CSV table of C-alpha atoms in Angstrom, one decimal:
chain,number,residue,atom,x,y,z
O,1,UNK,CA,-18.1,272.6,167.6
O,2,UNK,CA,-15.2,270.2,167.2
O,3,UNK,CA,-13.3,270.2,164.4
O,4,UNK,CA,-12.0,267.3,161.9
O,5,UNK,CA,-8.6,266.2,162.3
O,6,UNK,CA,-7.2,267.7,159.2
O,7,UNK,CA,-3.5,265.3,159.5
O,8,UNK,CA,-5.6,262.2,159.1
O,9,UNK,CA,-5.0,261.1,155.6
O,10,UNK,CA,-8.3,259.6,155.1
O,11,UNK,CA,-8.0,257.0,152.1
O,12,UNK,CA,-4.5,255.9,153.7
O,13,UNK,CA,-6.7,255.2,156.8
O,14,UNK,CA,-9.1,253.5,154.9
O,15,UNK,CA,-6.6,250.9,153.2
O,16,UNK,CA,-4.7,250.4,156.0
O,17,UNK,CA,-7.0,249.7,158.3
O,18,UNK,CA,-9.4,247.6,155.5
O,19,UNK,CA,-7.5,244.4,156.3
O,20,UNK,CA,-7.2,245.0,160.0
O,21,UNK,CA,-11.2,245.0,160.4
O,22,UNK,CA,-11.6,242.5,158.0
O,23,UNK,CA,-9.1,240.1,159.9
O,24,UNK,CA,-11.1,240.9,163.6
O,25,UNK,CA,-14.8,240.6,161.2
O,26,UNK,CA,-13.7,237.6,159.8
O,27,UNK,CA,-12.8,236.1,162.9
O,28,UNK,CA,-15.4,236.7,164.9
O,29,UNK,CA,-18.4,235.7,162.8
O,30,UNK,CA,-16.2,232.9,160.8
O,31,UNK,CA,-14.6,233.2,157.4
O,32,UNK,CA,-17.9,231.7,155.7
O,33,UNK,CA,-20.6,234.4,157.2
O,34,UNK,CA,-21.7,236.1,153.7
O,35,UNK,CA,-21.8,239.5,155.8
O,36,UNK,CA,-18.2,239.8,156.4
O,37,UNK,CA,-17.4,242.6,153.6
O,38,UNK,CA,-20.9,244.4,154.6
O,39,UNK,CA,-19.9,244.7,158.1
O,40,UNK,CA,-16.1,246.1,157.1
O,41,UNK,CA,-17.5,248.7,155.2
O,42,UNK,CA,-19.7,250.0,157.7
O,43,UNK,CA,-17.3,250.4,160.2
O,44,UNK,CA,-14.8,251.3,157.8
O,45,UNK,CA,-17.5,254.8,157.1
O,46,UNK,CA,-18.7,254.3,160.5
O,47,UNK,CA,-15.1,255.4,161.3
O,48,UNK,CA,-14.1,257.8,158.8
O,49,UNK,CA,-17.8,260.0,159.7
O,50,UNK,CA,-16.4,260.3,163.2
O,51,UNK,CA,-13.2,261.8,162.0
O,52,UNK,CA,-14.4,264.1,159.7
O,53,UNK,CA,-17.1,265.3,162.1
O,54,UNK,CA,-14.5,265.9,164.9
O,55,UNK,CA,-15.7,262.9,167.3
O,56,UNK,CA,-12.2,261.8,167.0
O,57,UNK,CA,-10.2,263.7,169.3
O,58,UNK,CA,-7.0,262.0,169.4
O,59,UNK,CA,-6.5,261.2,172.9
O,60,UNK,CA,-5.9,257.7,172.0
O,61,UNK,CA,-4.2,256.1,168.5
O,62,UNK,CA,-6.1,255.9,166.0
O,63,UNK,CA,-5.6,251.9,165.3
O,64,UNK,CA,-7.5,251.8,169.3
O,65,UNK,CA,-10.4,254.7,168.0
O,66,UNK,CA,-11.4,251.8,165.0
O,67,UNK,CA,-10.5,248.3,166.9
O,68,UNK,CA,-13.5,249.7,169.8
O,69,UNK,CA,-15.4,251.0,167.0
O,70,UNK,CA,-15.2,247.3,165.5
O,71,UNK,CA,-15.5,245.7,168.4
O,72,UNK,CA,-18.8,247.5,169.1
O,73,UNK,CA,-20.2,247.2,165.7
O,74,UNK,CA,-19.3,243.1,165.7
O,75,UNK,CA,-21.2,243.0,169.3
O,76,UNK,CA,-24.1,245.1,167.8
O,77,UNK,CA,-24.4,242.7,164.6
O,78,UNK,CA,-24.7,239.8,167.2
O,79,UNK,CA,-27.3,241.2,168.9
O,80,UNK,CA,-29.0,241.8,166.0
O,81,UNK,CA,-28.5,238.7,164.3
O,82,UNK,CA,-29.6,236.4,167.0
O,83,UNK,CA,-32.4,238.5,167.7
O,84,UNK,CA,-34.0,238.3,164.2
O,85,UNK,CA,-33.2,234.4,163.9
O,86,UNK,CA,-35.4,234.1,166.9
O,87,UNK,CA,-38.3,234.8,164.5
O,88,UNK,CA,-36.9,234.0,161.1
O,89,UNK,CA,-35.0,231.1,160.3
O,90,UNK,CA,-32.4,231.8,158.0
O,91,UNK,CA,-31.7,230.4,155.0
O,92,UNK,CA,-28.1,228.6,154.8
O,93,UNK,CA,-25.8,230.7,152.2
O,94,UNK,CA,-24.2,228.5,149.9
O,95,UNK,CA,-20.3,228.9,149.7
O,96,UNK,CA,-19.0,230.8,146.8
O,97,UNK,CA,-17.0,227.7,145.0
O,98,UNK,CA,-14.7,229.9,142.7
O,99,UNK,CA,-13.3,232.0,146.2
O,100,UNK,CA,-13.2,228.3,148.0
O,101,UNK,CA,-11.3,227.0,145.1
O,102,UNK,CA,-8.8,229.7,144.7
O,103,UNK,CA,-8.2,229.6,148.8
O,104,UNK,CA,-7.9,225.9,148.1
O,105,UNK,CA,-5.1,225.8,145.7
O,106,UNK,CA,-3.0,228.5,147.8
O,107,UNK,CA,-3.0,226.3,150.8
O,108,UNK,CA,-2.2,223.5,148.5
O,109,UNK,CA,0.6,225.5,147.3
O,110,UNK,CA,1.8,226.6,151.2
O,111,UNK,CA,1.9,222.8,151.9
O,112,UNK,CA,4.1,221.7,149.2
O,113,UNK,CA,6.4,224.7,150.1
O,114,UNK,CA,6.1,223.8,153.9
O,115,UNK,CA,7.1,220.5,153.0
O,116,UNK,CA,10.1,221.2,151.1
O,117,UNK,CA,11.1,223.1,154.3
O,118,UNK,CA,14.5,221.7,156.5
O,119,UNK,CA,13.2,219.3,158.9
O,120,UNK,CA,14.5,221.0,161.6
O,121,UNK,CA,11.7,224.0,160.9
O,122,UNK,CA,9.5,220.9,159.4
O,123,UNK,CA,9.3,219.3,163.0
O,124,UNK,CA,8.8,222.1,165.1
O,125,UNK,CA,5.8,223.3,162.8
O,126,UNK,CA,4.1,219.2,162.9
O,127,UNK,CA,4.9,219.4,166.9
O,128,UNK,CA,3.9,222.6,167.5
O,129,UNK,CA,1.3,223.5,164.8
O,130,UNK,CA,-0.1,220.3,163.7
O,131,UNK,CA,0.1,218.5,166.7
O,132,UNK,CA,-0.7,221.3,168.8
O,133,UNK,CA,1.5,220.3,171.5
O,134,UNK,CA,2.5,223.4,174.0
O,135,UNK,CA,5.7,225.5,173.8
O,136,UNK,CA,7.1,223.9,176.2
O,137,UNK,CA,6.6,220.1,175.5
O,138,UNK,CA,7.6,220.7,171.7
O,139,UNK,CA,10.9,222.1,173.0
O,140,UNK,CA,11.2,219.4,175.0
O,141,UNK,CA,10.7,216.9,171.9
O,142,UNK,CA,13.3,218.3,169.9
O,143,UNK,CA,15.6,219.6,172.6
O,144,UNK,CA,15.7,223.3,172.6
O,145,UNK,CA,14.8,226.1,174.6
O,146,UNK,CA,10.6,227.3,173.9
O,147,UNK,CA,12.4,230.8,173.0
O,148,UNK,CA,13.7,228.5,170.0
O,149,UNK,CA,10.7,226.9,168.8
O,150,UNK,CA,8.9,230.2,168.1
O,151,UNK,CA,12.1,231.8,166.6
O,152,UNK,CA,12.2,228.8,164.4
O,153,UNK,CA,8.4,229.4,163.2
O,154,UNK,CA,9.2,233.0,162.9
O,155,UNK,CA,12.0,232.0,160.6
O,156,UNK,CA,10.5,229.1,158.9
O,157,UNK,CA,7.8,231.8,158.2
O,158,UNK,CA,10.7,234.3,156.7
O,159,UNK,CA,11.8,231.2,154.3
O,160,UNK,CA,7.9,230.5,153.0
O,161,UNK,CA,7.6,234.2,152.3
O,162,UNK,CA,11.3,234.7,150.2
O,163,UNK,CA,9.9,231.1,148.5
O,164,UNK,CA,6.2,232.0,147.8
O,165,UNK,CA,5.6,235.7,148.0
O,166,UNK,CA,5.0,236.3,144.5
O,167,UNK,CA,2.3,233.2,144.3
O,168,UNK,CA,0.6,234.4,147.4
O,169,UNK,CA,-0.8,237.3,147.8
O,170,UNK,CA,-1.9,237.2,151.3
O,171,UNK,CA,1.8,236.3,152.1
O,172,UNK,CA,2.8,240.1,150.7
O,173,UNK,CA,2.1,243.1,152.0
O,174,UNK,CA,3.8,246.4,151.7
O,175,UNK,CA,6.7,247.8,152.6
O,176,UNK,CA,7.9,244.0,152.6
U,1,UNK,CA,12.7,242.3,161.6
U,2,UNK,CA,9.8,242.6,164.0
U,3,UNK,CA,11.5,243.7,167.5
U,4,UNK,CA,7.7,244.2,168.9
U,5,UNK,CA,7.3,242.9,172.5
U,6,UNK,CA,3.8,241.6,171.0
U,7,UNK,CA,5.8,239.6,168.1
U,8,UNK,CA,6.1,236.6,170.8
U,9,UNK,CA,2.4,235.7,171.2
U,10,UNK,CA,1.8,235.5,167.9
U,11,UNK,CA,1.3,232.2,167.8
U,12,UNK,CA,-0.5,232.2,170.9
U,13,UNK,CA,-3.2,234.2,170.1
U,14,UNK,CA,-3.8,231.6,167.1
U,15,UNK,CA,-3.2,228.8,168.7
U,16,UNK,CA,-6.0,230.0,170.9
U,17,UNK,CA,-3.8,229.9,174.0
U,18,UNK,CA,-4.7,233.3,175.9
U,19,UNK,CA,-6.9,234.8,178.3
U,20,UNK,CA,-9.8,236.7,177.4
U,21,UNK,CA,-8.2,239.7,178.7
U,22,UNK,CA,-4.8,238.9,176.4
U,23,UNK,CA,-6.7,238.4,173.5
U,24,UNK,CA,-8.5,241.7,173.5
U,25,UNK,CA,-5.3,244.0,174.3
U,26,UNK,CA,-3.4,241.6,171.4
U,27,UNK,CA,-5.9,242.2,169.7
U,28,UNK,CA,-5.9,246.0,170.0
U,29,UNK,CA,-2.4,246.1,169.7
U,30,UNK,CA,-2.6,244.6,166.0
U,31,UNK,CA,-4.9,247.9,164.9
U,32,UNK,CA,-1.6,249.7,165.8
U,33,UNK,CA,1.1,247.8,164.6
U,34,UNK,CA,1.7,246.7,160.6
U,35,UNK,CA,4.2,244.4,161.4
U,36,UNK,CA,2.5,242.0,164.2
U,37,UNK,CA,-0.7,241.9,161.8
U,38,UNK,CA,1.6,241.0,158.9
U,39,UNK,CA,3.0,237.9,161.1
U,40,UNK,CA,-0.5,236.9,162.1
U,41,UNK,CA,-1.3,237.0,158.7
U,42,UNK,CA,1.5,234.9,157.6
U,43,UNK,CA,1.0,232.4,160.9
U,44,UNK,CA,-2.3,231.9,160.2
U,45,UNK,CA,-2.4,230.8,156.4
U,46,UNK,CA,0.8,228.5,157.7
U,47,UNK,CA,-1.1,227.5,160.5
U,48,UNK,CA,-4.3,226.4,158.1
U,49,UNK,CA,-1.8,224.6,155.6
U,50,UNK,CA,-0.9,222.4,158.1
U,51,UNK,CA,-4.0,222.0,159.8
U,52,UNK,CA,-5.4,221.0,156.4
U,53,UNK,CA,-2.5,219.0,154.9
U,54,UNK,CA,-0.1,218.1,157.2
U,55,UNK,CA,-1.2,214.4,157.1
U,56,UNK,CA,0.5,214.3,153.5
U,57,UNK,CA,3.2,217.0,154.7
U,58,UNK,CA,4.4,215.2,158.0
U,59,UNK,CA,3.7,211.3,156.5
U,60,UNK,CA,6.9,209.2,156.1
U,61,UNK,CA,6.5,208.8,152.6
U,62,UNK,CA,7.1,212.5,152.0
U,63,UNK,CA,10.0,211.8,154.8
U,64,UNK,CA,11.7,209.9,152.3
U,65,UNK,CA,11.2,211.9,149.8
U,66,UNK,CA,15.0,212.4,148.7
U,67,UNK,CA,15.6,208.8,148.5
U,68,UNK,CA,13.4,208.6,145.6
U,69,UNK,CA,14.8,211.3,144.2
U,70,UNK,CA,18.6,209.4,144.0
U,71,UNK,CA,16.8,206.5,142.5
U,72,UNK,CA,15.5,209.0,139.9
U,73,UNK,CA,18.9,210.0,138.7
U,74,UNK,CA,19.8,206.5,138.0
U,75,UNK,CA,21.7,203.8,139.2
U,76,UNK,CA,22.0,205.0,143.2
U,77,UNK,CA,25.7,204.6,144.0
U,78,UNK,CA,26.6,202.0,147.0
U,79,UNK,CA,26.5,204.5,149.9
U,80,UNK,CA,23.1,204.8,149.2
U,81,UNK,CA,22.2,201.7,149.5
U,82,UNK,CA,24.5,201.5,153.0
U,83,UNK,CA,22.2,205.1,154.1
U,84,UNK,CA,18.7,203.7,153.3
U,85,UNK,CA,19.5,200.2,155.5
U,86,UNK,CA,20.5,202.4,158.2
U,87,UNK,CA,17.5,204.7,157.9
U,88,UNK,CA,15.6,201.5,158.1
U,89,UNK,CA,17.1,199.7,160.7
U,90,UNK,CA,16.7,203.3,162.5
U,91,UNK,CA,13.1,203.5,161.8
U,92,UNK,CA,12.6,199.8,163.5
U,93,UNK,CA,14.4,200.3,166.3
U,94,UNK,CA,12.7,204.2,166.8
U,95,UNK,CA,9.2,201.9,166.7
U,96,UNK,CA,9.8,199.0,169.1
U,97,UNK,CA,12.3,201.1,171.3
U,98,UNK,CA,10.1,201.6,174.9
U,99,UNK,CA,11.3,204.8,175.3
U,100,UNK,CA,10.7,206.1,172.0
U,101,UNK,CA,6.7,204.9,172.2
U,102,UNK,CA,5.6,208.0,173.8
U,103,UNK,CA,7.6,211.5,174.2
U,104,UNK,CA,11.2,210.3,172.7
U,105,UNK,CA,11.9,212.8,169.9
U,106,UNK,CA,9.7,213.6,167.1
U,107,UNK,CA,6.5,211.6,166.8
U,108,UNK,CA,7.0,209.3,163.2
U,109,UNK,CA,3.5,208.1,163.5
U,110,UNK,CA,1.9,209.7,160.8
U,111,UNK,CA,-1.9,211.1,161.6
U,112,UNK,CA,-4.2,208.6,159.4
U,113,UNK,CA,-6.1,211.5,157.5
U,114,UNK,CA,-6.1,215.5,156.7
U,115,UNK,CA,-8.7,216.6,159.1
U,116,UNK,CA,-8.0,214.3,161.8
U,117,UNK,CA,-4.6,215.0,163.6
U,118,UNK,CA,-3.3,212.5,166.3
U,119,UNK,CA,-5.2,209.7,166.5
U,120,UNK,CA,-8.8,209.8,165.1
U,121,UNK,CA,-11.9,210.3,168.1
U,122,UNK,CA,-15.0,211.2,167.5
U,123,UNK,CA,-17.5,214.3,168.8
U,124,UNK,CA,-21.1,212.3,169.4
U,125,UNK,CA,-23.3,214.9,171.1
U,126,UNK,CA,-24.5,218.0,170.2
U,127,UNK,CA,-24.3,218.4,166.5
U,128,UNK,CA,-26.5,219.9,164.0
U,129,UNK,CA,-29.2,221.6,164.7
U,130,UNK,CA,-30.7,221.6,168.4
U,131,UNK,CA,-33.9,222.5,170.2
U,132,UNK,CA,-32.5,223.6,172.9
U,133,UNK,CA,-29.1,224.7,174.7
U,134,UNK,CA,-26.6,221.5,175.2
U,135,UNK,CA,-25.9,221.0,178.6
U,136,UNK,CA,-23.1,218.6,178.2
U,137,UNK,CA,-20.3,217.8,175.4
U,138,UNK,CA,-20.1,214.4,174.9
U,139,UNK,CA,-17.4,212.1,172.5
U,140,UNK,CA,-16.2,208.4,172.3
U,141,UNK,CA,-13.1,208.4,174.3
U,142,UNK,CA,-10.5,207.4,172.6
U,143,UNK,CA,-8.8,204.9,174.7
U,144,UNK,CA,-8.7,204.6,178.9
U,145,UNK,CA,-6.4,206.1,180.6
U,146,UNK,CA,-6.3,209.3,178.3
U,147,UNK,CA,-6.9,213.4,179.5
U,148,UNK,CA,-9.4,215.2,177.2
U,149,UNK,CA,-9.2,218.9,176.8
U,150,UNK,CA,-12.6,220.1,175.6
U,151,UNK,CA,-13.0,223.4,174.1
U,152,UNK,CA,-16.3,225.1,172.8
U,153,UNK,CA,-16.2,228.6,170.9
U,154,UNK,CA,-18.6,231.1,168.5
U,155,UNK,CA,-19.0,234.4,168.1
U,156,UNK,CA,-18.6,236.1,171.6
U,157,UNK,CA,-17.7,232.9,173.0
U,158,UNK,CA,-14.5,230.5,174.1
U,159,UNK,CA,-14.5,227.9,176.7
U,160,UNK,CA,-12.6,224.9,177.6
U,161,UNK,CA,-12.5,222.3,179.8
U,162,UNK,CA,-11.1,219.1,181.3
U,163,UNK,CA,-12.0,215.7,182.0
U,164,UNK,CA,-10.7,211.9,182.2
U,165,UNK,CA,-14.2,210.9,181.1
U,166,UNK,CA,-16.3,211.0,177.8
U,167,UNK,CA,-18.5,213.6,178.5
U,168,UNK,CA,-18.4,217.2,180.3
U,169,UNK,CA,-21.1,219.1,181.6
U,170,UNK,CA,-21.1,223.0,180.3
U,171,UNK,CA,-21.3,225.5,183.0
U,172,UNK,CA,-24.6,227.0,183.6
U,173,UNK,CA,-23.0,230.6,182.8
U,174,UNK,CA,-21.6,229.1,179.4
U,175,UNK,CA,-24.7,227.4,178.4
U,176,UNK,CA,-26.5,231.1,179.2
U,177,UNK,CA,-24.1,232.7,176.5
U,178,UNK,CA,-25.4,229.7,173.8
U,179,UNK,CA,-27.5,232.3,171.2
U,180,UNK,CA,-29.8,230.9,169.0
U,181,UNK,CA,-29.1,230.5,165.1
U,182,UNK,CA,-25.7,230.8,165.6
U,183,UNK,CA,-23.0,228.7,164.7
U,184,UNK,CA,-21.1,226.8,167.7
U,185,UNK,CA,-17.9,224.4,167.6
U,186,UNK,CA,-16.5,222.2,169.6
U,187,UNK,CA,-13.7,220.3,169.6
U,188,UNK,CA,-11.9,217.6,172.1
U,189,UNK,CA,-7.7,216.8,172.5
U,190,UNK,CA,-6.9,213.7,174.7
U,191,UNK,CA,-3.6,213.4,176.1
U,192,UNK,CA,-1.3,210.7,177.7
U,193,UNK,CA,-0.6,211.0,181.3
U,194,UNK,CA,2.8,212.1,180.2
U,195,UNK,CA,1.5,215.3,178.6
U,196,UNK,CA,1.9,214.2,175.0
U,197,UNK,CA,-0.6,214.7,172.1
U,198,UNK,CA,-2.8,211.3,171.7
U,199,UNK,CA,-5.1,212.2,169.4
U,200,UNK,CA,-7.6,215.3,168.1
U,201,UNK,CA,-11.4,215.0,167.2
U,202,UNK,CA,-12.6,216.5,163.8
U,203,UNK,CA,-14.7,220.0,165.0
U,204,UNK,CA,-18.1,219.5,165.6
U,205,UNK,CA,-20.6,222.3,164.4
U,206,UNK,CA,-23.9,222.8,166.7
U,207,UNK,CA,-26.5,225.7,166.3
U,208,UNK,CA,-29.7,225.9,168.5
U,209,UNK,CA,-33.2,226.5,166.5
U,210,UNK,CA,-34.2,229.9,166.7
């Protein structure tokens, strides 16, 4: 009978790995699929069952245990879905307008701060985010290396984050 | 600081530049490591600011944003007058200038609208809901002449392709991987022979009927 891992610190699991899944979830099915949070917490107990049952043996990290459990369980939900909607139309979920406008004002919020940014870190992010242009070609507008256009959106990304953090939540997490 | 090997293809992985393979070991990697998922967090609310606003972010008017703030203050002293006539004269030569019409330095053409970066092209074919699979993408080019990268994704699915004309077909083993009731997105980019950006359709949604 295997045992339980008794050094895993369950809850700390739990809230660290929360946003992780939710991040992949989110992804994968699109930020407006209403089963987003469902789906999280059933991995999220899916996971912590296999722990405390011993199914989790640590031969590999635990972060790789819970991104193939997620991975499975997003495949599985898929399968699932596409299989009902073969029979059942579903009904379209409307979008929840009080989350849509919170999201709304922190982009609006981001932008304004992006645009108050140098315009050095202003036009690699329009070349290289906006645009969409590669690495390479963006480096090649503004002549720099490509090791320089992503140490500038690193940086430019440092700025936002001393500028905004306390306004945006998704911009903190911690030990920042 | 994040010294992680994986910190480098952050931007990548957004930006929807890596192989299947890539994206699932990147993706493994961020159920290990705090600090990359922290900067894909960060990259990807910067990334959907710009997306969404960076026609008002990147337009010249917000270029010139400090010159209005010296008017503000009062009567602008001499030299400003003397910067603002260069800045203009700078602007007309940057736009007639042959060498500056495609590739020379940053682009000062702004986008026309939010959702529509580049120049504006539209998706024609499929949209909405379908009876069946698509078997083809199909968009009013933009102008002749132009490269259009194609890309089609959904849940469990990203594809992209190339063409110089309107229209692509999807690969049989592509169109196989089409479920029903689910959402699917396409999107095209045509560039110049050169290489550069020359404009980007809005995304166009499809589902087949279940």
């Amino acid at each position: 009978m295997p045992l339980a891992r008794p050094d895993i610190d369950l809850d700390q699991m739990a809230e660290e790995f929360r946003p992780k899944i939710g991040f992949k979830v989110r992804r994968q099915l699109g930020p407006s699929n209403p089963d987003w949070e469902d789906l999280v917490n059933e991995i999220l107990a899916q996971a912590v069952d296999k722990i405390r049952s011993g199914e989790f043996r640590g031969d590999s990290a635990v972060g790789t245990f819970i991104y193939t459990i997620t991975i499975r369980r997003i495949a599985d939900y898929i399968r699932h879905k596409s299989r009902v909607l073969r029979h059942v139309p579903e009904p379209s979920t409307p979008a929840d307008p009080a989350e849509d406008a919170e999201r709304e004002q922190q982009l609006l919020r981001l932008a304004d701060a992006v645009a108050a940014l140098a315009p050095k870190y202003k036009a690699v992010l329009e070349l290289y985010y906006f645009r969409e242009l590669s690495r390479e070609e963006t480096a090649r507008r503004l002549g720099i290396s490509p090791a320089q256009v992503s140490e500038r959106t690193h940086y430019a990304q440092r700025l936002l984050r001393r500028r905004l953090g306390g306004d945006f939540p998704f911009l903190v997490r911690p030990g920042d | 600081m994040n010294n992680c090997l994986f910190r480098r293809r952050v931007d990548d992985y957004l930006l929807d530049r890596m192989s299947a393979d890539d994206k699932g070991r990147f993706e493994e990697h961020l159920f290990q490591c705090g600090r990359c998922f922290r900067d894909v967090s960060e990259h990807e609310a910067v990334l959907a600011a710009v997306r969404k606003h960076g026609g008002r972010i990147f337009a010249p008017d917000a270029r010139t944003a400090p010159a209005r703030r010296i008017s503000r203050r009062g009567f602008p002293p001499a030299w400003a007058y003397a910067a603002s006539a260069a800045a203009v004269l700078l602007a007309i030569w940057i736009g007639f200038h042959p060498g500056n019409r495609d590739g020379g330095g940053v682009p000062l053409t702004p986008p026309s609208s939010d959702a529509i970066r580049g120049g504006s092209m539209e998706g024609i074919a499929p949209a909405g809901v379908l009876p069946a699979a698509p078997s083809a993408l199909e968009w009013k080019p933009a102008e002749e002449g132009l490269d259009y990268t194609v890309s089609l994704s959904g849940p469990g699915l990203a594809w992209s392709g190339r063409t110089a004309a309107g229209r692509i077909e999807i690969p049989p083993d592509i169109r196989a991987k089409l479920v029903p009731g689910i959402e699917y997105r396409w999107k095209v980019r045509a560039f110049a022979p050169q290489g550069g950006l020359a404009a980007v359709s809005r995304e166009t949604v499809f589902r087949i009927a279940p």
